[in-house]
Amino acid sequence: MLVVDDDPTVAEVVTGYLQRAGYQVDRAADGHQALAGAAAVRPDLVVLDLMLPGLDGLEVCRRLRATEHGADLPVVMLTAKGDEADRILGLELGADDYVTKPFSPRELVLRIQSVLRRAKAVAGAPGLLAAGDLTLDPQARRASRSGRELALTLREFDLLAFLLRHPGTAFGREELMQRVWGWDFGDLSTVTVHVRRLREKIEDDPAAPRLISTVWGVGYRFDPVGSPAS
């Protein structure tokens, strides 16, 4: 696991909690070190501070997602900013979760465990999933459309797997957060952003989605035959 924070006190506390939880932890103090560390030894997850010297956390996340080894690397972002726009931007760039400073180190560990647990659960599910030209292999954590592999983040993959398993069923954002993210509480914009990102990768026209339909007053529904959105 890689912890990226330029505040040595925060980095030390987070590292200590993660080590006591049984994780091996490497540290980086700026964006360039983070990219080098992630490239040298692919971590299971990156805890990434938003405000970093040199390259900020958003740019680090952007560059990680642009690499082959970082496309599906779980990223939990730390931010001292409470503004919703900053949180949404982090999610838009591919962060799987975020925790706002000041935070409880124990809460951070629980959120990290949730991200990793969900990834393991999806990977352990048997059998290929398919709908139309979409194919998803949970164990290999690979998804493709018309034979072309999709570059999905961990949460995008989990969301698509869930939708493929429940075609034609409408789910509210609260239920998706609980069943895909494993959270009983949280910012529902997290779900909205991930649905939007997933549409951009699997829809012919994300502005007029035919696979992931919006069910007004409820949430979202996966339509494998690509019927018009509600």
CSV table of C-alpha atoms in Angstrom, one decimal:
chain,number,residue,atom,x,y,z
A,1,MET,CA,0.0,0.0,0.0
A,2,LEU,CA,1.2,3.5,-0.8
A,3,VAL,CA,0.5,6.5,1.4
A,4,VAL,CA,1.1,9.9,-0.3
A,5,ASP,CA,1.0,13.0,2.0
A,6,ASP,CA,3.5,15.8,2.4
A,7,ASP,CA,2.5,16.3,6.1
A,8,PRO,CA,4.9,13.9,8.0
A,9,THR,CA,2.6,13.7,11.0
A,10,VAL,CA,-0.4,12.7,9.0
A,11,ALA,CA,1.6,10.2,6.9
A,12,GLU,CA,3.1,8.7,10.1
A,13,VAL,CA,-0.3,8.3,11.8
A,14,VAL,CA,-2.0,6.8,8.7
A,15,THR,CA,1.0,4.5,8.1
A,16,GLY,CA,0.9,3.3,11.8
A,17,TYR,CA,-2.8,2.5,11.7
A,18,LEU,CA,-2.5,0.6,8.4
A,19,GLN,CA,0.5,-1.3,9.6
A,20,ARG,CA,-1.3,-2.3,12.8
A,21,ALA,CA,-4.2,-3.5,10.5
A,22,GLY,CA,-1.7,-5.8,8.8
A,23,TYR,CA,-0.8,-3.9,5.7
A,24,GLN,CA,2.7,-3.3,4.4
A,25,VAL,CA,3.1,0.4,3.7
A,26,ASP,CA,5.4,2.6,1.6
A,27,ARG,CA,5.3,6.4,1.7
A,28,ALA,CA,5.8,9.3,-0.7
A,29,ALA,CA,5.9,13.0,0.2
A,30,ASP,CA,5.0,14.5,-3.2
A,31,GLY,CA,3.4,13.7,-6.5
A,32,HIS,CA,6.5,12.7,-8.4
A,33,GLN,CA,7.6,10.3,-5.7
A,34,ALA,CA,4.0,8.9,-5.7
A,35,LEU,CA,4.2,8.2,-9.5
A,36,ALA,CA,7.6,6.7,-9.2
A,37,GLY,CA,6.6,4.5,-6.2
A,38,ALA,CA,3.5,3.2,-7.9
A,39,ALA,CA,5.4,2.4,-11.0
A,40,ALA,CA,8.3,0.6,-9.2
A,41,VAL,CA,6.1,-1.7,-7.0
A,42,ARG,CA,2.4,-1.8,-7.9
A,43,PRO,CA,0.6,-1.3,-4.6
A,44,ASP,CA,-2.7,-2.8,-3.7
A,45,LEU,CA,-4.1,0.7,-3.0
A,46,VAL,CA,-3.0,4.3,-2.9
A,47,VAL,CA,-4.0,6.7,-0.2
A,48,LEU,CA,-3.5,10.0,-1.9
A,49,ASP,CA,-3.6,13.5,-0.4
A,50,LEU,CA,-5.1,16.2,-2.6
A,51,MET,CA,-2.8,19.1,-1.7
A,52,LEU,CA,0.7,18.0,-2.6
A,53,PRO,CA,3.8,20.1,-3.6
A,54,GLY,CA,4.8,19.9,-7.3
A,55,LEU,CA,2.0,17.7,-8.7
A,56,ASP,CA,-1.2,17.8,-6.7
A,57,GLY,CA,-3.3,14.8,-6.0
A,58,LEU,CA,-5.7,15.4,-8.8
A,59,GLU,CA,-2.9,15.4,-11.4
A,60,VAL,CA,-1.3,12.3,-9.8
A,61,CYS,CA,-4.6,10.5,-10.0
A,62,ARG,CA,-5.0,11.6,-13.6
A,63,ARG,CA,-1.5,10.3,-14.6
A,64,LEU,CA,-2.0,7.1,-12.7
A,65,ARG,CA,-5.2,6.4,-14.5
A,66,ALA,CA,-3.5,7.0,-17.9
A,67,THR,CA,-1.0,4.2,-17.2
A,68,GLU,CA,-1.6,0.5,-17.9
A,69,HIS,CA,-0.8,-0.5,-14.3
A,70,GLY,CA,-2.8,2.3,-12.8
A,71,ALA,CA,-6.0,2.1,-14.7
A,72,ASP,CA,-7.7,-0.1,-12.1
A,73,LEU,CA,-5.5,0.7,-9.1
A,74,PRO,CA,-7.7,1.5,-6.1
A,75,VAL,CA,-7.3,5.2,-5.0
A,76,VAL,CA,-8.6,6.7,-1.7
A,77,MET,CA,-8.2,10.5,-1.8
A,78,LEU,CA,-7.6,12.6,1.3
A,79,THR,CA,-8.7,16.2,1.1
A,80,ALA,CA,-8.7,19.1,3.5
A,81,LYS,CA,-11.3,20.8,1.3
A,82,GLY,CA,-14.9,20.4,2.2
A,83,ASP,CA,-16.2,21.8,-1.0
A,84,GLU,CA,-18.3,19.4,-3.0
A,85,ALA,CA,-16.8,20.4,-6.3
A,86,ASP,CA,-13.3,19.2,-5.2
A,87,ARG,CA,-14.7,15.9,-4.0
A,88,ILE,CA,-16.6,15.4,-7.3
A,89,LEU,CA,-13.5,16.4,-9.4
A,90,GLY,CA,-11.5,13.7,-7.5
A,91,LEU,CA,-14.2,11.1,-8.3
A,92,GLU,CA,-14.4,12.3,-12.0
A,93,LEU,CA,-10.6,11.7,-12.3
A,94,GLY,CA,-11.0,8.1,-11.0
A,95,ALA,CA,-10.7,8.2,-7.2
A,96,ASP,CA,-12.6,5.2,-5.7
A,97,ASP,CA,-13.3,6.9,-2.4
A,98,TYR,CA,-12.4,10.0,-0.5
A,99,VAL,CA,-12.0,11.0,3.2
A,100,THR,CA,-12.2,14.7,4.2
A,101,LYS,CA,-9.6,16.0,6.7
A,102,PRO,CA,-9.7,16.1,9.7
A,103,PHE,CA,-10.6,12.4,9.7
A,104,SER,CA,-10.4,9.5,12.1
A,105,PRO,CA,-7.5,7.2,11.1
A,106,ARG,CA,-9.7,4.2,12.1
A,107,GLU,CA,-12.4,5.5,9.7
A,108,LEU,CA,-9.9,5.7,7.0
A,109,VAL,CA,-8.7,2.1,7.6
A,110,LEU,CA,-12.4,0.9,7.5
A,111,ARG,CA,-12.9,2.7,4.2
A,112,ILE,CA,-9.8,1.2,2.8
A,113,GLN,CA,-10.8,-2.3,4.0
A,114,SER,CA,-14.2,-1.8,2.3
A,115,VAL,CA,-12.6,-0.9,-1.0
A,116,LEU,CA,-10.4,-3.9,-0.9
A,117,ARG,CA,-13.1,-6.3,0.4
A,118,ARG,CA,-15.5,-5.3,-2.4
A,119,ALA,CA,-12.8,-5.9,-5.0
A,120,LYS,CA,-12.1,-9.3,-3.6
A,121,ALA,CA,-15.8,-10.2,-3.4
A,122,VAL,CA,-16.4,-9.3,-7.1
A,123,ALA,CA,-13.2,-11.1,-8.2
A,124,GLY,CA,-14.3,-14.3,-6.3
A,125,ALA,CA,-17.7,-14.4,-8.0
A,126,PRO,CA,-17.8,-17.3,-10.5
A,127,GLY,CA,-18.6,-17.1,-14.2
A,128,LEU,CA,-18.5,-14.6,-17.0
A,129,LEU,CA,-21.1,-11.9,-17.2
A,130,ALA,CA,-22.3,-10.7,-20.6
A,131,ALA,CA,-25.0,-8.5,-22.1
A,132,GLY,CA,-25.0,-7.6,-25.7
A,133,ASP,CA,-21.5,-6.7,-26.7
A,134,LEU,CA,-20.4,-6.3,-23.1
A,135,THR,CA,-18.4,-9.1,-21.4
A,136,LEU,CA,-17.0,-9.0,-17.9
A,137,ASP,CA,-14.7,-11.6,-16.2
A,138,PRO,CA,-14.9,-11.0,-12.4
A,139,GLN,CA,-12.0,-13.3,-11.6
A,140,ALA,CA,-9.6,-11.7,-14.1
A,141,ARG,CA,-11.2,-8.3,-13.4
A,142,ARG,CA,-11.3,-7.6,-17.1
A,143,ALA,CA,-14.2,-6.1,-19.0
A,144,SER,CA,-14.6,-5.5,-22.8
A,145,ARG,CA,-17.0,-4.2,-25.3
A,146,SER,CA,-17.1,-5.6,-28.8
A,147,GLY,CA,-13.8,-7.3,-28.0
A,148,ARG,CA,-12.1,-4.0,-26.9
A,149,GLU,CA,-10.9,-4.0,-23.3
A,150,LEU,CA,-12.4,-1.3,-21.1
A,151,ALA,CA,-10.2,0.8,-18.8
A,152,LEU,CA,-12.4,0.7,-15.7
A,153,THR,CA,-11.5,1.8,-12.2
A,154,LEU,CA,-12.1,-0.6,-9.4
A,155,ARG,CA,-15.5,1.0,-8.5
A,156,GLU,CA,-16.6,1.3,-12.1
A,157,PHE,CA,-15.8,-2.4,-12.5
A,158,ASP,CA,-17.8,-3.3,-9.4
A,159,LEU,CA,-20.7,-1.1,-10.5
A,160,LEU,CA,-20.8,-2.7,-13.9
A,161,ALA,CA,-20.6,-6.2,-12.5
A,162,PHE,CA,-23.5,-5.4,-10.1
A,163,LEU,CA,-25.7,-4.0,-12.9
A,164,LEU,CA,-24.9,-7.0,-15.2
A,165,ARG,CA,-26.1,-9.3,-12.4
A,166,HIS,CA,-29.4,-7.4,-12.0
A,167,PRO,CA,-30.6,-6.5,-15.5
A,168,GLY,CA,-34.0,-4.7,-15.7
A,169,THR,CA,-34.1,-3.8,-12.0
A,170,ALA,CA,-34.1,-0.2,-10.9
A,171,PHE,CA,-31.9,0.7,-7.9
A,172,GLY,CA,-31.8,4.0,-5.9
A,173,ARG,CA,-28.5,5.7,-5.2
A,174,GLU,CA,-28.7,4.7,-1.5
A,175,GLU,CA,-29.1,1.1,-2.4
A,176,LEU,CA,-26.3,1.2,-4.9
A,177,MET,CA,-24.0,2.8,-2.4
A,178,GLN,CA,-24.9,0.1,0.1
A,179,ARG,CA,-24.6,-2.9,-2.2
A,180,VAL,CA,-21.7,-1.8,-4.5
A,181,TRP,CA,-19.7,0.4,-2.1
A,182,GLY,CA,-20.7,-1.4,1.1
A,183,TRP,CA,-21.5,1.9,2.8
A,184,ASP,CA,-24.5,2.6,4.9
A,185,PHE,CA,-23.9,6.3,4.6
A,186,GLY,CA,-22.0,8.7,2.4
A,187,ASP,CA,-22.2,11.4,-0.3
A,188,LEU,CA,-24.7,10.1,-2.9
A,189,SER,CA,-22.9,12.2,-5.6
A,190,THR,CA,-20.3,9.4,-5.5
A,191,VAL,CA,-22.8,7.1,-7.1
A,192,THR,CA,-23.9,9.8,-9.6
A,193,VAL,CA,-20.3,10.5,-10.7
A,194,HIS,CA,-19.5,6.8,-11.1
A,195,VAL,CA,-22.6,6.2,-13.2
A,196,ARG,CA,-21.6,9.1,-15.4
A,197,ARG,CA,-18.1,7.8,-15.8
A,198,LEU,CA,-19.3,4.3,-16.6
A,199,ARG,CA,-21.7,5.6,-19.2
A,200,GLU,CA,-18.8,7.4,-20.9
A,201,LYS,CA,-17.1,4.1,-21.3
A,202,ILE,CA,-19.9,1.8,-22.4
A,203,GLU,CA,-22.6,3.9,-24.1
A,204,ASP,CA,-22.5,4.9,-27.8
A,205,ASP,CA,-23.8,8.3,-26.8
A,206,PRO,CA,-23.3,9.0,-23.0
A,207,ALA,CA,-25.6,12.0,-23.3
A,208,ALA,CA,-28.5,9.8,-24.4
A,209,PRO,CA,-27.8,6.5,-22.6
A,210,ARG,CA,-29.5,3.3,-23.7
A,211,LEU,CA,-27.8,0.8,-21.4
A,212,ILE,CA,-27.8,2.5,-18.0
A,213,SER,CA,-31.2,4.2,-17.9
A,214,THR,CA,-32.2,6.9,-15.4
A,215,VAL,CA,-35.4,6.0,-13.7
A,216,TRP,CA,-36.8,9.3,-12.5
A,217,GLY,CA,-37.6,9.4,-8.8
A,218,VAL,CA,-35.9,6.1,-8.3
A,219,GLY,CA,-32.3,5.9,-9.6
A,220,TYR,CA,-30.8,3.7,-12.4
A,221,ARG,CA,-31.6,0.6,-14.3
A,222,PHE,CA,-29.4,-1.5,-16.6
A,223,ASP,CA,-31.2,-2.4,-19.8
A,224,PRO,CA,-29.1,-5.1,-21.6
A,225,VAL,CA,-31.1,-4.7,-24.9
A,226,GLY,CA,-30.4,-1.0,-24.9
A,227,SER,CA,-33.9,0.3,-24.8
A,228,PRO,CA,-34.4,4.1,-24.7
A,229,ALA,CA,-33.8,5.7,-21.3
A,230,SER,CA,-36.8,6.4,-19.1
